[in-house]
């Protein structure tokens, strides 16, 4: 079982739960693998953030991903940064194109690593906003949920598979959003008229790919955005309306 928690999550509580009495007879927790973009180690927004610090602190294996995008200074900064972690990590590595060695999944986890900010983790209850398309046979065809945790805000969308976007219009919108808004992350799988679009965006990178042309490949579209709390450029209500305007359901109904 591979467990990938949210990027906003403080790892200490999850690790403690998995190593607790309830799971003692059914789980053998292996090494904690943490991916970091070494380019962000220049950004105090991350390096002074308690959750970011503890995510690196709790790692057994610390991996700098996106190595192909690094300068020599980025790589040097990664090794300089991790050298300050105590105790020393069992393994350090840099990878590109997500090529993580599967053998690392079997390495044992350490039990002597403690978080620096164990009591800092907090989150507010999520606030749900539901928007229904009248022409769709799903009652909850369009659901938006906003959350807040550890100095970040997030918004997630679930959209019925009967709703879809124009591939090029959605692509152009994402490029504009990355340039205009200070978003930390977008992850999504969205249905378009060409097929299912996969999206993985940070403030530095935007990866868009066509995942499948099969209409039934995924049960629904999903999208999540994350930004720093207090970011004045991000208005999830406005973004929700932009997504509604991009959706092609109305256009399809008018032409039928």
CSV table of C-alpha atoms in Angstrom, one decimal:
chain,number,residue,atom,x,y,z
A,1,UNK,CA,0.0,0.0,0.0
A,2,UNK,CA,1.4,3.4,-1.0
A,3,UNK,CA,0.0,6.3,1.1
A,4,UNK,CA,0.3,9.7,-0.4
A,5,UNK,CA,-1.1,12.4,2.0
A,6,UNK,CA,-2.1,15.8,1.0
A,7,UNK,CA,0.7,18.3,0.4
A,8,UNK,CA,-0.8,20.4,3.2
A,9,UNK,CA,-0.6,17.7,5.7
A,10,UNK,CA,1.7,17.6,8.7
A,11,UNK,CA,3.3,14.1,8.6
A,12,UNK,CA,3.8,13.4,12.3
A,13,UNK,CA,0.2,12.6,13.2
A,14,UNK,CA,-0.3,10.3,10.2
A,15,UNK,CA,2.9,8.4,11.0
A,16,UNK,CA,2.0,8.1,14.7
A,17,UNK,CA,-1.4,6.7,13.8
A,18,UNK,CA,0.1,4.2,11.4
A,19,UNK,CA,2.6,3.0,14.0
A,20,UNK,CA,-0.1,3.0,16.7
A,21,UNK,CA,-1.5,0.0,18.5
A,22,UNK,CA,-4.5,-0.3,16.1
A,23,UNK,CA,-2.3,-1.2,13.2
A,24,UNK,CA,0.5,-3.1,14.9
A,25,UNK,CA,-0.7,-6.5,13.6
A,26,UNK,CA,-1.6,-5.5,10.1
A,27,UNK,CA,0.9,-2.8,9.0
A,28,UNK,CA,4.7,-2.7,8.7
A,29,UNK,CA,5.4,0.9,7.9
A,30,UNK,CA,8.4,1.2,5.6
A,31,UNK,CA,10.6,4.3,4.8
A,32,UNK,CA,9.0,7.7,4.6
A,33,UNK,CA,9.8,9.1,1.1
A,34,UNK,CA,9.6,12.9,0.7
A,35,UNK,CA,9.9,14.7,-2.7
A,36,UNK,CA,11.2,18.2,-2.8
A,37,UNK,CA,11.8,20.7,-5.6
A,38,UNK,CA,15.3,21.9,-4.8
A,39,UNK,CA,14.5,25.2,-6.6
A,40,UNK,CA,12.1,26.1,-3.8
A,41,UNK,CA,14.9,25.9,-1.2
A,42,UNK,CA,15.7,29.5,-2.2
A,43,UNK,CA,12.2,30.6,-1.3
A,44,UNK,CA,11.6,31.6,2.3
A,45,UNK,CA,7.9,31.1,1.8
A,46,UNK,CA,8.7,27.4,2.0
A,47,UNK,CA,11.9,27.2,4.0
A,48,UNK,CA,10.5,29.1,7.0
A,49,UNK,CA,7.1,27.3,6.8
A,50,UNK,CA,6.6,24.8,9.7
A,51,UNK,CA,4.9,22.1,7.7
A,52,UNK,CA,7.5,22.2,4.9
A,53,UNK,CA,10.3,22.0,7.5
A,54,UNK,CA,8.7,19.0,9.2
A,55,UNK,CA,7.9,17.2,6.0
A,56,UNK,CA,11.6,17.2,5.2
A,57,UNK,CA,12.5,16.5,8.8
A,58,UNK,CA,10.3,13.3,9.0
A,59,UNK,CA,11.7,11.8,5.8
A,60,UNK,CA,13.8,8.6,5.8
A,61,UNK,CA,14.5,9.1,2.1
A,62,UNK,CA,14.7,12.6,0.7
A,63,UNK,CA,14.4,12.9,-3.0
A,64,UNK,CA,15.0,16.1,-5.1
A,65,UNK,CA,12.7,15.6,-8.1
A,66,UNK,CA,12.8,17.5,-11.4
A,67,UNK,CA,16.5,17.2,-11.6
A,68,UNK,CA,16.5,18.0,-15.3
A,69,UNK,CA,15.3,21.5,-14.4
A,70,UNK,CA,18.1,22.2,-11.9
A,71,UNK,CA,21.2,24.3,-12.2
A,72,UNK,CA,24.4,23.2,-10.5
A,73,UNK,CA,23.6,25.7,-7.7
A,74,UNK,CA,20.2,24.1,-7.2
A,75,UNK,CA,21.7,20.7,-6.7
A,76,UNK,CA,24.4,22.1,-4.4
A,77,UNK,CA,21.8,23.9,-2.3
A,78,UNK,CA,19.8,20.6,-1.9
A,79,UNK,CA,22.8,18.7,-0.5
A,80,UNK,CA,23.7,21.7,1.7
A,81,UNK,CA,20.2,21.9,3.1
A,82,UNK,CA,19.8,18.2,3.8
A,83,UNK,CA,23.2,18.0,5.5
A,84,UNK,CA,21.7,20.1,8.3
A,85,UNK,CA,19.0,17.5,9.1
A,86,UNK,CA,19.6,15.5,12.2
A,87,UNK,CA,19.9,12.5,12.3
A,88,UNK,CA,21.3,12.0,8.8
A,89,UNK,CA,18.9,10.7,6.3
A,90,UNK,CA,19.3,7.0,5.3
A,91,UNK,CA,19.2,7.9,1.6
A,92,UNK,CA,19.4,11.1,-0.5
A,93,UNK,CA,18.8,11.1,-4.3
A,94,UNK,CA,17.9,13.3,-7.2
A,95,UNK,CA,15.6,12.1,-10.0
A,96,UNK,CA,14.0,13.3,-13.2
A,97,UNK,CA,10.7,12.5,-14.9
A,98,UNK,CA,9.5,10.8,-11.7
A,99,UNK,CA,11.9,7.8,-12.0
A,100,UNK,CA,12.0,6.8,-8.4
A,101,UNK,CA,13.6,3.4,-7.7
A,102,UNK,CA,10.8,1.0,-6.6
A,103,UNK,CA,13.3,-0.8,-4.3
A,104,UNK,CA,13.2,2.2,-2.0
A,105,UNK,CA,9.6,1.3,-1.1
A,106,UNK,CA,10.9,-1.7,0.7
A,107,UNK,CA,13.6,0.1,2.8
A,108,UNK,CA,12.9,0.1,6.6
A,109,UNK,CA,11.5,3.2,8.2
A,110,UNK,CA,13.3,5.0,11.1
A,111,UNK,CA,11.6,5.4,14.5
A,112,UNK,CA,14.0,8.0,15.9
A,113,UNK,CA,13.0,11.0,13.8
A,114,UNK,CA,10.9,13.6,15.5
A,115,UNK,CA,9.2,16.6,14.1
A,116,UNK,CA,10.5,20.1,14.9
A,117,UNK,CA,7.0,21.6,15.2
A,118,UNK,CA,4.9,18.7,16.5
A,119,UNK,CA,2.2,21.0,18.0
A,120,UNK,CA,1.9,23.4,15.1
A,121,UNK,CA,-0.4,21.5,12.9
A,122,UNK,CA,-3.9,22.8,12.8
A,123,UNK,CA,-6.7,23.1,10.2
A,124,UNK,CA,-10.2,24.6,10.0
A,125,UNK,CA,-13.3,22.8,8.9
A,126,UNK,CA,-13.9,22.7,5.2
A,127,UNK,CA,-16.6,24.8,3.7
A,128,UNK,CA,-18.6,23.3,0.9
A,129,UNK,CA,-20.2,25.1,-2.0
A,130,UNK,CA,-22.4,23.1,-4.4
A,131,UNK,CA,-23.4,24.3,-7.8
A,132,UNK,CA,-25.8,22.2,-9.8
A,133,UNK,CA,-26.2,22.3,-13.6
A,134,UNK,CA,-30.0,22.1,-14.3
A,135,UNK,CA,-29.4,20.1,-17.5
A,136,UNK,CA,-27.4,17.4,-15.9
A,137,UNK,CA,-28.9,14.2,-14.5
A,138,UNK,CA,-26.5,14.2,-11.5
A,139,UNK,CA,-27.8,16.0,-8.5
A,140,UNK,CA,-24.3,17.0,-7.3
A,141,UNK,CA,-22.9,17.4,-10.8
A,142,UNK,CA,-20.6,20.3,-9.7
A,143,UNK,CA,-19.2,20.4,-6.2
A,144,UNK,CA,-16.7,22.9,-4.8
A,145,UNK,CA,-15.1,22.4,-1.4
A,146,UNK,CA,-12.7,25.0,0.2
A,147,UNK,CA,-10.3,24.2,3.0
A,148,UNK,CA,-7.6,25.8,5.1
A,149,UNK,CA,-4.6,24.3,6.9
A,150,UNK,CA,-1.2,25.4,8.1
A,151,UNK,CA,-1.1,28.7,6.4
A,152,UNK,CA,-2.5,27.5,3.1
A,153,UNK,CA,-5.9,27.6,1.5
A,154,UNK,CA,-7.3,25.1,-1.0
A,155,UNK,CA,-10.2,24.6,-3.2
A,156,UNK,CA,-11.3,21.3,-4.8
A,157,UNK,CA,-13.8,20.5,-7.5
A,158,UNK,CA,-15.7,17.3,-8.4
A,159,UNK,CA,-17.5,17.4,-11.7
A,160,UNK,CA,-19.8,14.8,-13.2
A,161,UNK,CA,-18.3,13.1,-16.3
A,162,UNK,CA,-21.2,14.4,-18.4
A,163,UNK,CA,-19.6,17.8,-18.0
A,164,UNK,CA,-16.7,18.6,-20.3
A,165,UNK,CA,-14.4,21.4,-21.5
A,166,UNK,CA,-12.8,22.5,-24.7
A,167,UNK,CA,-9.2,21.2,-24.6
A,168,UNK,CA,-7.6,24.2,-26.2
A,169,UNK,CA,-9.7,26.8,-24.2
A,170,UNK,CA,-8.9,25.0,-20.9
A,171,UNK,CA,-5.2,24.8,-21.9
A,172,UNK,CA,-5.1,28.5,-22.6
A,173,UNK,CA,-6.9,29.3,-19.3
A,174,UNK,CA,-4.4,27.3,-17.3
A,175,UNK,CA,-1.4,29.1,-18.9
A,176,UNK,CA,-3.1,32.4,-18.1
A,177,UNK,CA,-3.8,31.3,-14.5
A,178,UNK,CA,-0.2,30.2,-13.9
A,179,UNK,CA,1.0,33.6,-15.2
A,180,UNK,CA,-1.5,35.8,-13.3
A,181,UNK,CA,-2.2,34.0,-10.0
A,182,UNK,CA,0.3,33.1,-7.3
A,183,UNK,CA,-0.9,29.5,-7.0
A,184,UNK,CA,1.3,26.9,-5.4
A,185,UNK,CA,-0.3,23.9,-7.0
A,186,UNK,CA,-2.9,22.7,-9.4
A,187,UNK,CA,-3.6,19.0,-9.9
A,188,UNK,CA,-6.5,17.8,-12.0
A,189,UNK,CA,-8.0,15.1,-14.3
A,190,UNK,CA,-10.6,16.8,-16.4
A,191,UNK,CA,-12.8,15.6,-19.3
A,192,UNK,CA,-12.5,17.6,-22.6
A,193,UNK,CA,-14.0,17.0,-26.0
A,194,UNK,CA,-10.7,15.4,-27.0
A,195,UNK,CA,-10.5,13.1,-24.0
A,196,UNK,CA,-9.3,13.3,-20.4
A,197,UNK,CA,-6.7,16.0,-19.6
A,198,UNK,CA,-4.1,15.4,-16.8
A,199,UNK,CA,-2.8,18.6,-15.2
A,200,UNK,CA,0.1,19.0,-12.8
A,201,UNK,CA,1.1,22.7,-12.1
A,202,UNK,CA,3.4,24.4,-9.7
A,203,UNK,CA,4.5,28.1,-9.7
A,204,UNK,CA,7.5,27.0,-11.8
A,205,UNK,CA,6.1,24.2,-14.0
A,206,UNK,CA,3.0,23.3,-16.0
A,207,UNK,CA,2.6,19.8,-17.3
A,208,UNK,CA,-0.5,19.0,-19.4
A,209,UNK,CA,-1.1,15.7,-21.1
A,210,UNK,CA,-3.9,13.8,-22.8
A,211,UNK,CA,-4.5,10.7,-20.5
A,212,UNK,CA,-7.2,8.8,-22.4
A,213,UNK,CA,-9.7,9.3,-25.2
A,214,UNK,CA,-12.1,6.8,-23.6
A,215,UNK,CA,-15.1,8.7,-22.2
A,216,UNK,CA,-15.4,6.1,-19.4
A,217,UNK,CA,-11.7,6.1,-18.4
A,218,UNK,CA,-12.5,8.1,-15.2
A,219,UNK,CA,-15.8,8.3,-13.2
A,220,UNK,CA,-15.6,12.1,-12.8
A,221,UNK,CA,-13.4,15.2,-13.3
A,222,UNK,CA,-11.4,16.4,-10.3
A,223,UNK,CA,-9.4,19.5,-9.7
A,224,UNK,CA,-7.5,20.9,-6.7
A,225,UNK,CA,-5.8,24.3,-6.2
A,226,UNK,CA,-3.6,25.3,-3.4
A,227,UNK,CA,-2.3,28.8,-2.4
A,228,UNK,CA,-0.8,30.6,0.5
A,229,UNK,CA,-3.3,32.0,2.9
A,230,UNK,CA,-3.7,35.8,2.5
A,231,UNK,CA,-2.8,35.6,-1.2
A,232,UNK,CA,-4.8,38.5,-2.6
A,233,UNK,CA,-4.5,37.3,-6.2
A,234,UNK,CA,-6.6,34.1,-5.6
A,235,UNK,CA,-10.4,34.3,-5.4
A,236,UNK,CA,-11.8,30.8,-5.5
A,237,UNK,CA,-15.4,32.2,-6.0
A,238,UNK,CA,-14.2,33.9,-9.2
A,239,UNK,CA,-12.2,30.9,-10.3
A,240,UNK,CA,-15.3,28.7,-9.8
A,241,UNK,CA,-17.2,31.0,-12.1
A,242,UNK,CA,-14.5,31.0,-14.7
A,243,UNK,CA,-14.6,27.2,-14.7
A,244,UNK,CA,-18.3,27.2,-15.1
A,245,UNK,CA,-18.0,29.6,-18.0
A,246,UNK,CA,-15.4,27.3,-19.6
A,247,UNK,CA,-17.6,24.2,-19.3
A,248,UNK,CA,-19.2,23.1,-22.5
A,249,UNK,CA,-22.5,21.6,-21.2
A,250,UNK,CA,-24.5,24.7,-22.1
A,251,UNK,CA,-22.9,24.9,-25.6
A,252,UNK,CA,-23.7,21.2,-26.2
A,253,UNK,CA,-27.4,21.6,-25.1
A,254,UNK,CA,-27.9,24.7,-27.3
A,255,UNK,CA,-26.6,22.8,-30.4
A,256,UNK,CA,-28.7,19.7,-29.7
